[in-house]
CSV table of C-alpha atoms and ligand atoms in Angstrom, one decimal:
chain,number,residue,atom,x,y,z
A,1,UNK,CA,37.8,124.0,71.2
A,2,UNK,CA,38.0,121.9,74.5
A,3,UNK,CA,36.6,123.0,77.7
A,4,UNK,CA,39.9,123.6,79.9
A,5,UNK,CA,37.9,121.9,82.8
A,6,UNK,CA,38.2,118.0,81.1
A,7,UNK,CA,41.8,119.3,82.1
A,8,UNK,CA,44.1,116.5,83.8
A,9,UNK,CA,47.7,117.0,82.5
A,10,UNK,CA,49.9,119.8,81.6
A,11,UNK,CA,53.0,119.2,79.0
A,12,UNK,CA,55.5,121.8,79.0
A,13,UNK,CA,58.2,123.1,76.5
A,14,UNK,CA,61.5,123.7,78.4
A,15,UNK,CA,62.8,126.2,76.3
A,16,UNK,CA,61.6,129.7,76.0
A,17,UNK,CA,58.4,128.7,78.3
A,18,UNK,CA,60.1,127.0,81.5
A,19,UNK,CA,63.6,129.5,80.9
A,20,UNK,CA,64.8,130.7,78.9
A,21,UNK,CA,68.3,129.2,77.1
A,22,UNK,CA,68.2,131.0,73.4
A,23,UNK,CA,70.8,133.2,73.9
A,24,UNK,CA,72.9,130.0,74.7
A,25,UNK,CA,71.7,128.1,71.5
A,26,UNK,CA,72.6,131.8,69.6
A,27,UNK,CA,75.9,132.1,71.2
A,28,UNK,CA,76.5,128.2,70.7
A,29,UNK,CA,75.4,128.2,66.5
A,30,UNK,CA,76.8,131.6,65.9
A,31,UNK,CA,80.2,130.3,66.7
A,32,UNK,CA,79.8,127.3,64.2
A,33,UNK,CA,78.0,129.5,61.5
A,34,UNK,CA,81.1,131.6,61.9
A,35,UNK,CA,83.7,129.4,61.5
A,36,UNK,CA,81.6,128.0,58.6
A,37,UNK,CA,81.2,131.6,56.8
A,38,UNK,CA,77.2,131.1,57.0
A,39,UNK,CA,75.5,134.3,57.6
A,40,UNK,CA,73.5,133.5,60.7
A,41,UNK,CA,71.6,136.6,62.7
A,42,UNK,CA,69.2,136.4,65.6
A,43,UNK,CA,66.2,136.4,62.6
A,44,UNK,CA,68.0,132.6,61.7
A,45,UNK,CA,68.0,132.1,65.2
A,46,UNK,CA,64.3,132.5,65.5
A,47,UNK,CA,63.5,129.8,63.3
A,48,UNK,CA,65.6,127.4,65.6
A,49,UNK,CA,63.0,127.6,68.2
A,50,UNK,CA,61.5,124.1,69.0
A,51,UNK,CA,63.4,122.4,66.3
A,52,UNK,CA,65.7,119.5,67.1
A,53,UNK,CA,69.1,120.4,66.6
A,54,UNK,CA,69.7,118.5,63.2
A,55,UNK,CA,67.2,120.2,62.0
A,56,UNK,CA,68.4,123.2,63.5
A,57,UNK,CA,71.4,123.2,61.5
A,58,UNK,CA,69.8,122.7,58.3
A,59,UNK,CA,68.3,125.6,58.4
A,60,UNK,CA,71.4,127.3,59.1
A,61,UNK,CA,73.0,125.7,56.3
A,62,UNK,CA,70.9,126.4,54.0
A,63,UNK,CA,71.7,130.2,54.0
A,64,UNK,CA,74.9,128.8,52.4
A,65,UNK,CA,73.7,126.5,49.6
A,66,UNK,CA,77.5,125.9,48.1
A,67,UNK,CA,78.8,124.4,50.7
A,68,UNK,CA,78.1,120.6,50.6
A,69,UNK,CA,78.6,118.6,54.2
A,70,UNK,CA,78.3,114.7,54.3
A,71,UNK,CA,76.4,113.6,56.8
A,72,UNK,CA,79.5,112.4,59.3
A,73,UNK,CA,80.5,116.4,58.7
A,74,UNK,CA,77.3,117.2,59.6
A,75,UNK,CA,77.1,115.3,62.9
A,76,UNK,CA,80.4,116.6,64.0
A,77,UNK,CA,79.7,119.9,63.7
A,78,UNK,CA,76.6,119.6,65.6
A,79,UNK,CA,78.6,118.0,68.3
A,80,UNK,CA,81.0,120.8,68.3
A,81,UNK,CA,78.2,122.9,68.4
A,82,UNK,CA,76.5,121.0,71.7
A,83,UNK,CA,80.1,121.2,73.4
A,84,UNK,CA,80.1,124.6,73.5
A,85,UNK,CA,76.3,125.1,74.2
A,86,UNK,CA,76.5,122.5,77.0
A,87,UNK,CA,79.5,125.5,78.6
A,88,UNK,CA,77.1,127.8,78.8
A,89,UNK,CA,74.5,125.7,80.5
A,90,UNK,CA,76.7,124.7,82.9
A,91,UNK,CA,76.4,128.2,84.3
A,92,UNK,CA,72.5,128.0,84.5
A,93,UNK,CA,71.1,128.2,88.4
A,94,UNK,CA,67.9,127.9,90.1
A,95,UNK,CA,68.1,131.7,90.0
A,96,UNK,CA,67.4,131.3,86.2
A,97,UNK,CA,64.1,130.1,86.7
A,98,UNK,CA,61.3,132.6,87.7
A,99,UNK,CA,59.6,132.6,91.1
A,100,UNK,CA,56.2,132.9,89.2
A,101,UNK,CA,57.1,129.8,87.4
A,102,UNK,CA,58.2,128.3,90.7
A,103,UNK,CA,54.8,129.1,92.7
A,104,UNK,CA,52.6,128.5,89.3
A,105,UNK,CA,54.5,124.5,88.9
A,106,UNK,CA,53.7,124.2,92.7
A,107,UNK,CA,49.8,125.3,92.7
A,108,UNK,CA,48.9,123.8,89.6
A,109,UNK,CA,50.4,120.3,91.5
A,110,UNK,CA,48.4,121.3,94.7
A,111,UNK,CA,45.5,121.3,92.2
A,112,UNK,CA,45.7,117.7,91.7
A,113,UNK,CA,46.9,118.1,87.7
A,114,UNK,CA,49.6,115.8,86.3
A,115,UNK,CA,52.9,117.4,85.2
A,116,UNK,CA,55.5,116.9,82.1
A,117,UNK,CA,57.8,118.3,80.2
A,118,UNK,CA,57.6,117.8,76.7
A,119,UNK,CA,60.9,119.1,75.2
A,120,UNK,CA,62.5,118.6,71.9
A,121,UNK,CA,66.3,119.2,73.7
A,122,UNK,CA,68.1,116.1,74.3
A,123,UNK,CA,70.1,118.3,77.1
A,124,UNK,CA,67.0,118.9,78.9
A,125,UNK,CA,67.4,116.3,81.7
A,126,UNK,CA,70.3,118.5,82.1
A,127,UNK,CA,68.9,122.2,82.4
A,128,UNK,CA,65.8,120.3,84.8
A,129,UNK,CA,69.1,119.3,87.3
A,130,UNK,CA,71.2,122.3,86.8
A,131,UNK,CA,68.2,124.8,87.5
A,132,UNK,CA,66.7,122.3,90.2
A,133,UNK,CA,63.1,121.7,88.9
A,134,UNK,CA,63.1,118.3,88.4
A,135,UNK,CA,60.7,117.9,91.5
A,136,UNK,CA,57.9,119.9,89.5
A,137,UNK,CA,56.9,116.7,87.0
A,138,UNK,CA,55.8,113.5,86.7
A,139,UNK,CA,57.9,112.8,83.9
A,140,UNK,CA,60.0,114.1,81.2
A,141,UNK,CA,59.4,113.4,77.5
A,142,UNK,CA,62.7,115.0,75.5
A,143,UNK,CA,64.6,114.7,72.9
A,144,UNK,CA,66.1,111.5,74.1
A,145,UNK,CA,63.2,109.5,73.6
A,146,UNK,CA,61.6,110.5,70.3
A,147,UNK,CA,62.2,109.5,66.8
A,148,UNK,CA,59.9,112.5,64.9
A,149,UNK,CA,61.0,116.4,66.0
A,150,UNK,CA,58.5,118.6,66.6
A,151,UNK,CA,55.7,119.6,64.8
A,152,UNK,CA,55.4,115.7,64.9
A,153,UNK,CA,53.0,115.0,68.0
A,154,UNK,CA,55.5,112.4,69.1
A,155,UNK,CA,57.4,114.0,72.1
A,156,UNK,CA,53.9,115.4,74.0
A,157,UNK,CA,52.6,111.9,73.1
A,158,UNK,CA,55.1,109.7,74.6
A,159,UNK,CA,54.8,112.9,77.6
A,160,UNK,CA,51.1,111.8,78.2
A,161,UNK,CA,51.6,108.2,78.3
A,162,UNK,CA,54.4,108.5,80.7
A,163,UNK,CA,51.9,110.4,83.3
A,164,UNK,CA,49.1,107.7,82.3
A,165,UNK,CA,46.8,110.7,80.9
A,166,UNK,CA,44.8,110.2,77.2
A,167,UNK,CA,45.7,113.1,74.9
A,168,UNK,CA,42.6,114.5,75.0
A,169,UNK,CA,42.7,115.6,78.6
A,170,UNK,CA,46.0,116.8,78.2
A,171,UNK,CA,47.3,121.1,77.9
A,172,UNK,CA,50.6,121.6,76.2
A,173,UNK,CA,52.3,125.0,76.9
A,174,UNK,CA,54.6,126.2,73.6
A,175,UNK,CA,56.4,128.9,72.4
A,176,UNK,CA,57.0,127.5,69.6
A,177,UNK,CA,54.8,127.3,66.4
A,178,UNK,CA,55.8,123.8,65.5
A,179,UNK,CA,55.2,123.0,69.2
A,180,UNK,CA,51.9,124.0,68.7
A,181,UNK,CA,51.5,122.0,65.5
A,182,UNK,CA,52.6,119.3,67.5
A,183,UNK,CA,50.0,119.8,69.9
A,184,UNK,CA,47.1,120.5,67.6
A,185,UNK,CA,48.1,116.9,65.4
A,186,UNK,CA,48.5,115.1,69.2
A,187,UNK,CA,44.4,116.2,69.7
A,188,UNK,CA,46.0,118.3,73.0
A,189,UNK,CA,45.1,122.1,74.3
A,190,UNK,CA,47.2,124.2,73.0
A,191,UNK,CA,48.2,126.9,75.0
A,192,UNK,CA,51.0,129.4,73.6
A,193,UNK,CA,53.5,132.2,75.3
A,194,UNK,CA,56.5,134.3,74.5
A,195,UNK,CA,57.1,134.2,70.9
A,196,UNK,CA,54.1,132.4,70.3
A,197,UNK,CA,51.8,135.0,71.4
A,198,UNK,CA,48.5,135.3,69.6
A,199,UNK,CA,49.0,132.4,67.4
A,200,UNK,CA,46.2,131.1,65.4
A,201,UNK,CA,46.8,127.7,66.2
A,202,UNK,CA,46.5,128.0,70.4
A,203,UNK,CA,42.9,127.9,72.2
A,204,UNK,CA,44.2,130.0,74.8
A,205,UNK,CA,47.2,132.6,75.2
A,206,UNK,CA,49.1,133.3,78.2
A,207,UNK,CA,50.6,136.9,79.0
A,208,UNK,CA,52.6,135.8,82.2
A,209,UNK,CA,53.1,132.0,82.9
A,210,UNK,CA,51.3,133.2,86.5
A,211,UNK,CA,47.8,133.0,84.6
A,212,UNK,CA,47.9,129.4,84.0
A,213,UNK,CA,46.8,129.4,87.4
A,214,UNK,CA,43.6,131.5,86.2
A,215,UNK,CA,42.7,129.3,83.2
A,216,UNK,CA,43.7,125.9,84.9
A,217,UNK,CA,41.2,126.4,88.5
A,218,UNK,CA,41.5,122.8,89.0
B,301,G6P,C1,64.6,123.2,71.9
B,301,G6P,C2,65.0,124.5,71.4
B,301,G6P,C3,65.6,124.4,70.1
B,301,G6P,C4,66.7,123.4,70.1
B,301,G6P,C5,66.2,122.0,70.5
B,301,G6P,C6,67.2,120.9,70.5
B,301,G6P,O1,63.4,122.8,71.3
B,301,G6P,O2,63.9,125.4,71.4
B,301,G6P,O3,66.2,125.7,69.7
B,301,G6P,O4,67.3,123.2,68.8
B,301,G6P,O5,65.6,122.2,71.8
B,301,G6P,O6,68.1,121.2,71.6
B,301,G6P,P1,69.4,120.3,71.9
B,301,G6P,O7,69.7,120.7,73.4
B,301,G6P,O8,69.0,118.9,71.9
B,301,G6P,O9,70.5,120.7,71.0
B,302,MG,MG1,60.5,126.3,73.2
């Protein structure tokens, strides 16, 4: 257990905590799962959440153990994949973020905390400028600059050192349980919402992304 006042930094997953894009990545993989005859649901889908999207289609293909991709296969049909995901992003607004996130970003700031994202997504500089929030952090950590997915630490790690913060003093916000896997491993606070609701492995769990703002005083 930490005491949330040694406090200084707050990592958070884009996806599913920030806004919300699974639908897109459901839309995007159903298409593919599809074409590929793999029986894919929004139960599959579930188990996409936080997980880099290699990985991501392992899973998928693993519901069809006969079919046998080389690894070039593999990559195209993750780009296909991206192509069509990155259409449906390009409709994302500012209007798809909440004005709860919006004012909590902004207070927790006005606190005096240090702000990152910490996102597996290697399209997240992407969503940040299509849905205007860049502004809100310090830094981004995302898929771009990682070698180990989550639940390796490596993304909120690499998210900490960008804002100059040790670990230790760092939150990470997840709705994903290898998100907070990744935050237990990277010694951080880890603080779950949405989907990951009431999971064992968080210290604190949020009903509305508003009550950061009660747990975080500053
Ligand atoms: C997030 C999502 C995952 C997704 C991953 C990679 O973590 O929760 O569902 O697979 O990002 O996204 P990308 O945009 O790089 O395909
Ligand atoms: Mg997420």
């Amino acid at each position: 257990m930490k005491n949330t006042n040694d406090i200084k930094g707050i990592i958070f997953d884009l996806d599913g905590v920030l806004l919300s894009t699974d639908h897109f990545h459901y839309l995007a993989w159903k298409s593919l799962a599809d074409k590929l005859e793999i029986p894919f649901d929004e139960t599959v889908n579930e188990k996409l959440r936080g997980v880099s999207r290699m990985a991501s289609f392992e899973i998928i293909l693993s519901n069809k153990p006969e079919l046998k991709l080389t690894e070039a296969e593999k990559e195209a049909y993750a780009a296909e994949k991206n192509e069509l995901y990155r259409t449906y992003l390009q409709t994302m607004t500012p209007a798809d973020v909440s004005d709860d996130v919006r004012a909590t970003l902004k207070a927790l700031r006005e606190r005096g905390y240090l702000l990152a994202v910490g996102s597996s997504s290697k399209n997240a500089g992407f969503i940040l400028e299509r849905t205007e929030m860049r502004e809100y952090f310090d830094a981004v950590s995302d898929g771009n600059n990682i070698t180990n997915s989550k639940p390796d630490p490596e993304v909120f790690l690499k998210a900490a050192e960008y804002i100059g913060l040790a670990p230790e003093v760092c939150a990470v916000v997840e709705d994903a349980e290898a998100g907070l896997e990744g935050a237990v491993a990277g010694k951080m606070l880890p603080v779950a919402i949405g989907s990951a609701h009431g999971s064992p492995l968080a210290q604190i769990s949020l009903d509305t992304f508003a009550d950061l703002a009660v747990h975080f005083a500053g």
